[in-house]
Coordinates of C-alpha atoms in Angstrom, one line a residue:
M1 CA -10.7 53.3 -56.6
A2 CA -11.1 53.1 -52.8
T3 CA -13.2 50.2 -51.6
V4 CA -15.4 50.3 -48.6
V5 CA -16.5 46.9 -47.1
L6 CA -20.0 47.4 -45.8
A7 CA -20.9 44.6 -43.4
G8 CA -24.2 44.1 -41.6
T9 CA -27.2 42.0 -40.9
L10 CA -29.2 42.4 -44.1
D11 CA -32.0 40.2 -42.8
T12 CA -33.1 43.0 -40.5
K13 CA -31.5 46.1 -41.9
G14 CA -31.5 45.5 -45.7
E15 CA -33.2 48.8 -46.5
E16 CA -30.6 50.8 -44.5
Y17 CA -27.7 49.0 -46.0
A18 CA -29.0 49.3 -49.6
W19 CA -29.2 53.1 -48.9
M20 CA -25.7 53.3 -47.4
R21 CA -24.3 51.4 -50.4
E22 CA -25.7 53.9 -52.8
R23 CA -24.4 56.8 -50.7
L24 CA -20.9 55.3 -50.7
R25 CA -21.0 54.9 -54.5
A26 CA -22.1 58.5 -54.8
H27 CA -19.0 59.4 -52.8
G28 CA -16.9 57.7 -55.4
C29 CA -16.2 54.4 -53.7
E30 CA -16.5 50.9 -54.7
V31 CA -18.5 48.9 -52.2
V32 CA -18.3 45.3 -51.1
L33 CA -21.5 44.4 -49.3
A34 CA -21.2 41.5 -46.9
D35 CA -24.3 39.9 -45.2
T36 CA -23.8 38.8 -41.6
G37 CA -27.5 38.1 -40.9
V38 CA -28.7 34.6 -40.2
L39 CA -32.5 34.9 -40.5
A40 CA -34.3 33.6 -43.6
A41 CA -35.9 37.0 -44.2
P42 CA -37.2 38.2 -47.6
G43 CA -36.3 41.5 -49.2
R44 CA -32.5 41.3 -48.7
P45 CA -30.6 43.5 -51.1
G46 CA -28.2 41.8 -53.4
C47 CA -24.8 41.4 -51.8
D48 CA -21.3 40.5 -52.8
I49 CA -20.5 38.2 -49.9
T50 CA -23.4 36.1 -48.8
A51 CA -24.4 35.1 -45.3
E52 CA -23.6 31.5 -46.3
E53 CA -20.1 32.5 -47.1
I54 CA -19.6 34.4 -43.9
A55 CA -20.9 31.5 -41.8
R56 CA -18.7 29.0 -43.7
A57 CA -15.7 31.2 -43.1
G58 CA -16.6 31.1 -39.4
G59 CA -16.6 27.3 -39.3
A60 CA -20.4 27.0 -39.3
R61 CA -23.3 26.1 -41.7
L62 CA -25.9 28.8 -42.1
E63 CA -28.7 26.2 -42.2
R64 CA -27.6 24.8 -38.8
L65 CA -27.4 28.2 -37.2
R66 CA -30.9 28.9 -38.3
A67 CA -32.2 25.5 -37.2
D68 CA -30.6 25.7 -33.8
G69 CA -31.9 29.2 -33.0
D70 CA -29.1 30.0 -30.6
R71 CA -28.5 33.7 -31.1
G72 CA -25.2 33.7 -29.1
A73 CA -23.7 30.9 -31.2
A74 CA -24.9 32.6 -34.4
V75 CA -23.3 35.9 -33.5
A76 CA -20.1 34.2 -32.5
A77 CA -19.9 32.2 -35.8
M78 CA -20.7 35.2 -38.0
A79 CA -18.3 37.4 -36.1
A80 CA -15.5 34.8 -36.7
G81 CA -16.5 34.6 -40.3
L82 CA -16.5 38.3 -40.9
E83 CA -13.1 38.7 -39.2
R84 CA -11.6 36.1 -41.6
V85 CA -13.3 37.6 -44.7
A86 CA -12.4 41.2 -43.8
C87 CA -8.7 40.4 -43.1
G88 CA -8.5 38.4 -46.3
L89 CA -9.9 41.3 -48.3
H90 CA -7.5 43.7 -46.7
G91 CA -4.6 41.4 -47.5
R92 CA -5.6 41.4 -51.1
G93 CA -5.9 45.2 -51.3
R94 CA -9.7 45.0 -51.5
L95 CA -10.5 46.8 -48.2
H96 CA -9.7 50.4 -47.6
A97 CA -12.3 50.9 -44.9
L98 CA -14.8 48.8 -43.0
L99 CA -18.2 50.3 -42.2
A100 CA -21.0 48.8 -40.2
A101 CA -24.2 49.8 -38.5
G102 CA -26.2 47.8 -35.9
G103 CA -27.5 47.1 -32.5
S104 CA -25.7 45.0 -29.9
G105 CA -25.5 41.9 -32.0
G106 CA -24.6 43.5 -35.3
S107 CA -22.1 45.7 -33.4
A108 CA -20.5 42.7 -31.8
I109 CA -20.1 40.9 -35.2
A110 CA -18.6 44.0 -36.9
A111 CA -16.4 45.0 -34.0
R112 CA -14.6 41.7 -33.9
A113 CA -13.5 42.2 -37.5
M114 CA -12.5 45.8 -36.8
R115 CA -10.4 44.8 -33.9
A116 CA -8.6 42.2 -36.0
L117 CA -7.6 44.7 -38.8
P118 CA -4.3 46.4 -38.5
F119 CA -3.9 49.8 -36.9
G120 CA -4.5 52.6 -39.4
V121 CA -7.1 50.8 -41.5
P122 CA -10.3 53.0 -41.2
K123 CA -13.0 51.3 -39.1
L124 CA -16.3 53.0 -38.5
L125 CA -19.1 51.5 -36.5
V126 CA -22.5 53.2 -36.1
S127 CA -24.1 51.6 -33.1
T128 CA -27.0 51.9 -30.6
M129 CA -24.4 50.9 -28.0
A130 CA -22.0 53.8 -28.6
G131 CA -23.6 55.9 -25.9
G132 CA -22.4 53.5 -23.1
D133 CA -19.4 51.5 -22.1
V134 CA -17.8 50.6 -25.4
R135 CA -14.7 48.7 -24.2
A136 CA -16.0 45.4 -25.3
Y137 CA -16.4 46.7 -28.9
V138 CA -13.2 48.8 -29.2
G139 CA -10.7 46.7 -27.3
S140 CA -7.3 48.2 -28.1
A141 CA -8.1 48.9 -31.8
D142 CA -8.5 52.3 -33.5
V143 CA -12.3 51.9 -34.0
T144 CA -14.3 55.0 -34.7
L145 CA -17.7 54.8 -33.0
M146 CA -20.8 56.9 -34.0
H147 CA -23.9 56.8 -31.8
S148 CA -26.9 56.0 -33.9
V149 CA -29.1 58.0 -31.4
A150 CA -32.3 56.2 -32.5
D151 CA -32.5 52.5 -33.2
I152 CA -31.4 51.5 -36.7
A153 CA -34.9 50.5 -37.7
G154 CA -35.9 52.0 -41.1
L155 CA -35.0 55.1 -42.9
N156 CA -36.2 58.4 -41.5
S157 CA -35.1 62.0 -41.2
L158 CA -32.8 61.2 -38.2
S159 CA -31.3 57.9 -39.4
T160 CA -30.5 59.2 -42.9
R161 CA -28.6 62.1 -41.3
V162 CA -26.6 59.9 -39.0
L163 CA -26.0 57.2 -41.7
G164 CA -25.3 59.9 -44.3
N165 CA -22.5 61.3 -42.1
A166 CA -21.2 57.8 -41.5
T167 CA -21.0 57.0 -45.2
A168 CA -19.4 60.4 -46.0
A169 CA -16.8 59.8 -43.3
A170 CA -16.0 56.2 -44.3
A171 CA -15.7 57.2 -48.0
A172 CA -13.3 60.0 -47.1
M173 CA -11.2 57.8 -44.9
A174 CA -11.1 55.0 -47.5
R175 CA -9.9 57.4 -50.2
G176 CA -7.2 58.8 -47.9
Y177 CA -6.0 55.3 -47.0
A178 CA -6.0 54.2 -50.6
D179 CA -4.2 57.3 -51.7
R180 CA -1.5 56.8 -49.1
G181 CA -0.9 53.3 -50.2
A182 CA 0.7 50.5 -48.2
A183 CA 4.3 51.8 -48.8
A184 CA 3.4 55.2 -47.4
A185 CA 1.8 53.6 -44.4
R186 CA 5.1 52.0 -43.4
P187 CA 7.1 54.2 -41.0
S188 CA 10.4 55.6 -42.1
R189 CA 12.2 54.6 -38.9
P190 CA 12.1 51.3 -37.0
V191 CA 9.4 51.5 -34.4
V192 CA 9.8 50.5 -30.7
A193 CA 7.0 50.3 -28.2
A194 CA 7.7 51.3 -24.6
T195 CA 5.5 50.8 -21.6
M196 CA 5.3 53.5 -18.9
F197 CA 3.6 54.4 -15.7
G198 CA 3.8 57.6 -13.7
V199 CA 6.2 55.9 -11.3
T200 CA 8.4 54.7 -14.1
T201 CA 8.4 57.8 -16.2
P202 CA 12.0 58.9 -15.6
A203 CA 13.3 55.5 -16.8
V204 CA 11.2 55.5 -19.9
D205 CA 11.9 59.1 -20.8
A206 CA 15.7 58.5 -20.6
A207 CA 15.5 55.3 -22.6
R208 CA 13.3 56.9 -25.2
A209 CA 15.7 59.7 -25.7
R210 CA 18.6 57.2 -26.0
L211 CA 16.7 55.2 -28.6
T212 CA 15.5 58.2 -30.5
G213 CA 19.1 59.3 -30.8
R214 CA 19.9 55.9 -32.4
G215 CA 17.2 56.5 -35.1
Y216 CA 14.2 54.7 -33.6
E217 CA 10.6 56.0 -33.4
V218 CA 9.5 55.2 -29.9
L219 CA 5.8 54.8 -29.1
V220 CA 5.0 55.1 -25.4
F221 CA 2.0 53.3 -23.9
H222 CA 0.5 54.0 -20.5
A223 CA 0.3 50.6 -18.8
T224 CA -3.3 51.0 -17.8
G225 CA -4.7 47.8 -19.4
T226 CA -5.5 49.3 -22.7
G227 CA -1.9 50.4 -23.2
G228 CA -0.6 46.9 -22.7
R229 CA -3.2 45.4 -25.0
A230 CA -2.2 47.9 -27.7
V231 CA 1.4 46.9 -27.4
E232 CA 0.4 43.2 -27.7
K233 CA -1.7 44.0 -30.9
L234 CA 1.1 46.0 -32.5
A235 CA 3.5 43.2 -31.9
A236 CA 1.1 40.6 -33.3
D237 CA 0.5 42.8 -36.3
G238 CA 4.2 42.9 -37.1
A239 CA 4.4 46.6 -36.6
L240 CA 7.3 46.7 -34.1
A241 CA 11.1 46.3 -34.4
G242 CA 11.3 45.9 -30.6
V243 CA 9.6 46.2 -27.3
L244 CA 11.0 48.1 -24.3
D245 CA 8.7 46.6 -21.6
L246 CA 10.0 48.5 -18.6
T247 CA 6.5 48.7 -17.0
T248 CA 4.9 45.3 -16.5
T249 CA 2.6 46.4 -13.7
E250 CA -0.5 45.1 -15.6
L251 CA 0.6 41.6 -14.7
A252 CA 0.0 42.4 -11.0
D253 CA -3.5 43.7 -11.6
E254 CA -4.3 40.5 -13.5
L255 CA -3.0 38.3 -10.8
V256 CA -4.4 40.1 -7.7
G257 CA -7.6 41.6 -9.1
G258 CA -6.7 45.3 -9.7
V259 CA -8.5 47.6 -12.1
L260 CA -5.8 47.9 -14.8
S261 CA -5.3 44.4 -16.0
A262 CA -4.4 43.9 -19.7
G263 CA -5.7 40.4 -19.6
P264 CA -4.1 37.0 -19.4
D265 CA -2.2 37.4 -22.7
R266 CA -0.1 40.3 -21.6
L267 CA 3.6 39.7 -22.3
T268 CA 3.0 37.0 -24.9
A269 CA 2.5 38.6 -28.4
A270 CA 6.0 39.9 -28.9
G271 CA 7.5 36.6 -27.9
A272 CA 5.2 34.7 -30.3
A273 CA 6.0 37.1 -33.1
G274 CA 9.7 36.9 -32.5
V275 CA 10.0 40.6 -31.7
P276 CA 13.1 41.5 -29.6
Q277 CA 12.3 42.4 -26.1
I278 CA 13.9 44.0 -23.0
V279 CA 11.7 43.3 -20.0
A280 CA 11.9 44.8 -16.5
P281 CA 9.7 44.5 -13.4
G282 CA 8.6 48.2 -13.5
A283 CA 5.8 48.9 -11.0
L284 CA 5.3 45.2 -10.1
D285 CA 5.3 46.5 -6.5
M286 CA 1.7 47.7 -6.9
V287 CA -1.8 46.8 -7.7
N288 CA -4.2 49.5 -8.9
F289 CA -7.6 50.4 -7.6
G290 CA -9.9 53.5 -7.8
P291 CA -10.7 55.8 -4.9
R292 CA -9.8 54.4 -1.5
P293 CA -13.4 53.4 -0.6
T294 CA -13.5 51.1 -3.7
V295 CA -10.6 48.9 -2.5
P296 CA -12.2 45.5 -1.9
A297 CA -12.8 44.6 1.8
R298 CA -10.6 41.5 1.5
F299 CA -7.6 43.8 1.3
A300 CA -8.2 45.4 4.6
G301 CA -5.0 45.7 6.5
R302 CA -2.8 45.8 3.3
R303 CA -0.3 48.5 2.7
L304 CA -2.2 51.2 0.7
L305 CA -1.0 54.4 -0.9
E306 CA -3.4 57.1 -2.2
H307 CA -1.6 58.1 -5.4
N308 CA -4.3 60.7 -6.0
E309 CA -8.0 61.1 -5.3
T310 CA -9.0 58.6 -8.0
V311 CA -6.1 56.1 -7.8
T312 CA -5.2 53.9 -4.8
L313 CA -2.1 51.7 -4.9
M314 CA -1.6 48.5 -2.9
R315 CA 1.8 47.0 -2.3
T316 CA 2.3 43.5 -3.6
T317 CA 3.3 40.9 -1.0
A318 CA 6.3 38.5 -1.2
E319 CA 3.9 35.7 -2.2
E320 CA 2.4 37.8 -5.0
M321 CA 5.8 38.9 -6.2
A322 CA 6.9 35.3 -6.4
A323 CA 3.8 34.4 -8.4
L324 CA 4.5 37.4 -10.7
G325 CA 8.1 36.4 -11.2
A326 CA 7.1 32.9 -12.1
A327 CA 4.4 34.1 -14.5
M328 CA 6.8 36.5 -16.2
G329 CA 9.4 33.7 -16.6
R330 CA 6.9 31.3 -17.9
K331 CA 5.6 33.7 -20.6
L332 CA 9.1 34.8 -21.6
A333 CA 10.4 31.3 -21.8
A334 CA 7.9 30.6 -24.7
S335 CA 9.4 33.5 -26.8
A336 CA 10.5 32.8 -30.3
G337 CA 12.7 35.9 -30.5
P338 CA 15.5 37.4 -28.4
V339 CA 14.6 38.4 -24.9
E340 CA 16.6 39.8 -22.0
V341 CA 15.4 40.7 -18.5
L342 CA 16.9 43.6 -16.6
W343 CA 16.2 43.6 -12.8
P344 CA 17.0 46.7 -10.7
L345 CA 18.2 45.7 -7.3
R346 CA 17.4 49.1 -5.7
G347 CA 13.7 49.3 -6.4
V348 CA 11.2 48.8 -9.2
S349 CA 9.2 52.1 -9.0
A350 CA 9.3 55.6 -7.7
V351 CA 7.7 54.5 -4.4
D352 CA 9.8 51.4 -4.0
T353 CA 12.9 53.2 -2.8
A354 CA 15.0 53.2 0.3
G355 CA 12.7 54.7 2.9
G356 CA 9.8 54.9 0.4
P357 CA 6.2 53.9 1.1
F358 CA 6.5 50.7 -0.9
E359 CA 10.0 49.7 0.1
D360 CA 10.0 45.9 0.6
A361 CA 13.4 44.3 -0.3
A362 CA 12.1 40.8 0.7
A363 CA 9.1 41.0 -1.6
D364 CA 11.2 42.2 -4.6
A365 CA 13.8 39.4 -3.9
A366 CA 11.0 36.8 -3.9
G367 CA 9.9 38.0 -7.4
L368 CA 13.5 37.9 -8.7
A369 CA 14.1 34.4 -7.2
A370 CA 11.0 33.0 -8.8
L371 CA 11.8 34.6 -12.2
R372 CA 15.4 33.2 -12.2
D373 CA 14.2 29.8 -11.1
R374 CA 11.7 29.7 -14.0
L375 CA 14.2 30.9 -16.6
A376 CA 17.0 28.6 -15.3
G377 CA 18.3 26.5 -18.2
T378 CA 16.7 28.7 -20.9
R379 CA 18.6 31.0 -23.3
I380 CA 17.1 34.1 -21.6
P381 CA 19.5 36.0 -19.4
V382 CA 18.5 37.9 -16.3
H383 CA 20.8 40.9 -15.8
L384 CA 21.0 42.2 -12.2
L385 CA 21.8 45.9 -12.0
D386 CA 22.9 47.6 -8.8
A387 CA 20.6 50.6 -9.6
H388 CA 17.0 51.8 -9.2
L389 CA 14.7 51.3 -12.2
N390 CA 14.5 55.1 -12.6
D391 CA 18.2 55.7 -12.5
P392 CA 19.6 57.0 -15.9
G393 CA 22.1 54.2 -16.0
F394 CA 19.4 51.6 -15.8
A395 CA 17.5 53.3 -18.6
H396 CA 20.5 53.6 -20.8
T397 CA 21.4 50.0 -20.3
A398 CA 17.9 48.9 -21.3
A399 CA 17.9 51.0 -24.4
D400 CA 21.4 49.9 -25.4
R401 CA 20.5 46.2 -24.9
L402 CA 17.4 46.5 -27.0
H403 CA 19.3 48.2 -29.8
A404 CA 21.8 45.3 -29.6
L405 CA 19.1 42.7 -29.9
I406 CA 17.4 44.4 -32.8
T407 CA 20.6 45.0 -34.8
A408 CA 21.9 41.4 -34.1
G409 CA 19.0 40.0 -36.1

């Protein structure tokens, strides 16, 4: 039988959760009810995993959380506890879907657990926050959000329709996930993640075709922040046979302050997991901003290029490229698995070409020098190719080297 883990703050939403539990059972699912509320409120429905257990899993004592009265600390502890409990249940085959409903606090608690679960595990969050910016809740995970419309404060003609839809959806997803089984969820071909930008598309397309011909399934991620974070999560989840990281531009946005950063952990998960990697400086020549008027005033006088009406690119300087090369080298040096860097000597993007708007050989050379200096004495080779990043020969070499690293293991 498919099992839905139903997690929420039963201290304030006990009536709603008791109703949802009965609906899930009516849909033919087993239910594990987990309490993430910290208030000592009466009238809680009986649950399978108590708030005390959730708090303890998060490294806290429920009594202390209640006594301190720090809502932020309580939310953080219960979120950490639910994450650990949910992942444990999934690992034991006791979670086929995770369903939660709440306001900002309850959503934050449940969303952390949802983000931690592997891709493909059904995750449905009914939230009062779903009508706004939901990046903090979703992250790079496949979380399904449903707007509660009204506050989740009692059962009424509106809330029962919304929550009824949510329980029906979660039950159907859980049954589908349980029926497929873990073996069916595994891909039939080894999976490679590739990173791409508009200005690196020719390289990634050629490399993807080469790898597909060798029997790989290639997943391409747009390097816009969320794409990079998705690659990091897949690598951490053990879902990848290799990473073809030809587009590391998100590092530039993180360093300089662009709008497409993937965060400080970009270019770390695959290395920590021992996943084979081929890495290139694709689009490190640029930092991304929105429409030209949104470019911060501190960058007045910098070399700008209007990519389109919503995207403005800024050329990275020699100093920034050196910092990027050093950061790339530092992160790759910590890798537990095989890594090789391919550096194209004739340009790193479609606009970094001879006579192109972002041509700057000195800046590119500064990035290369810093990278080589940081990797000197390590086992990681830096291959210099007399080609542009988007040349077919560069792409084919990248694909062939990744195949060699994967099959060598």
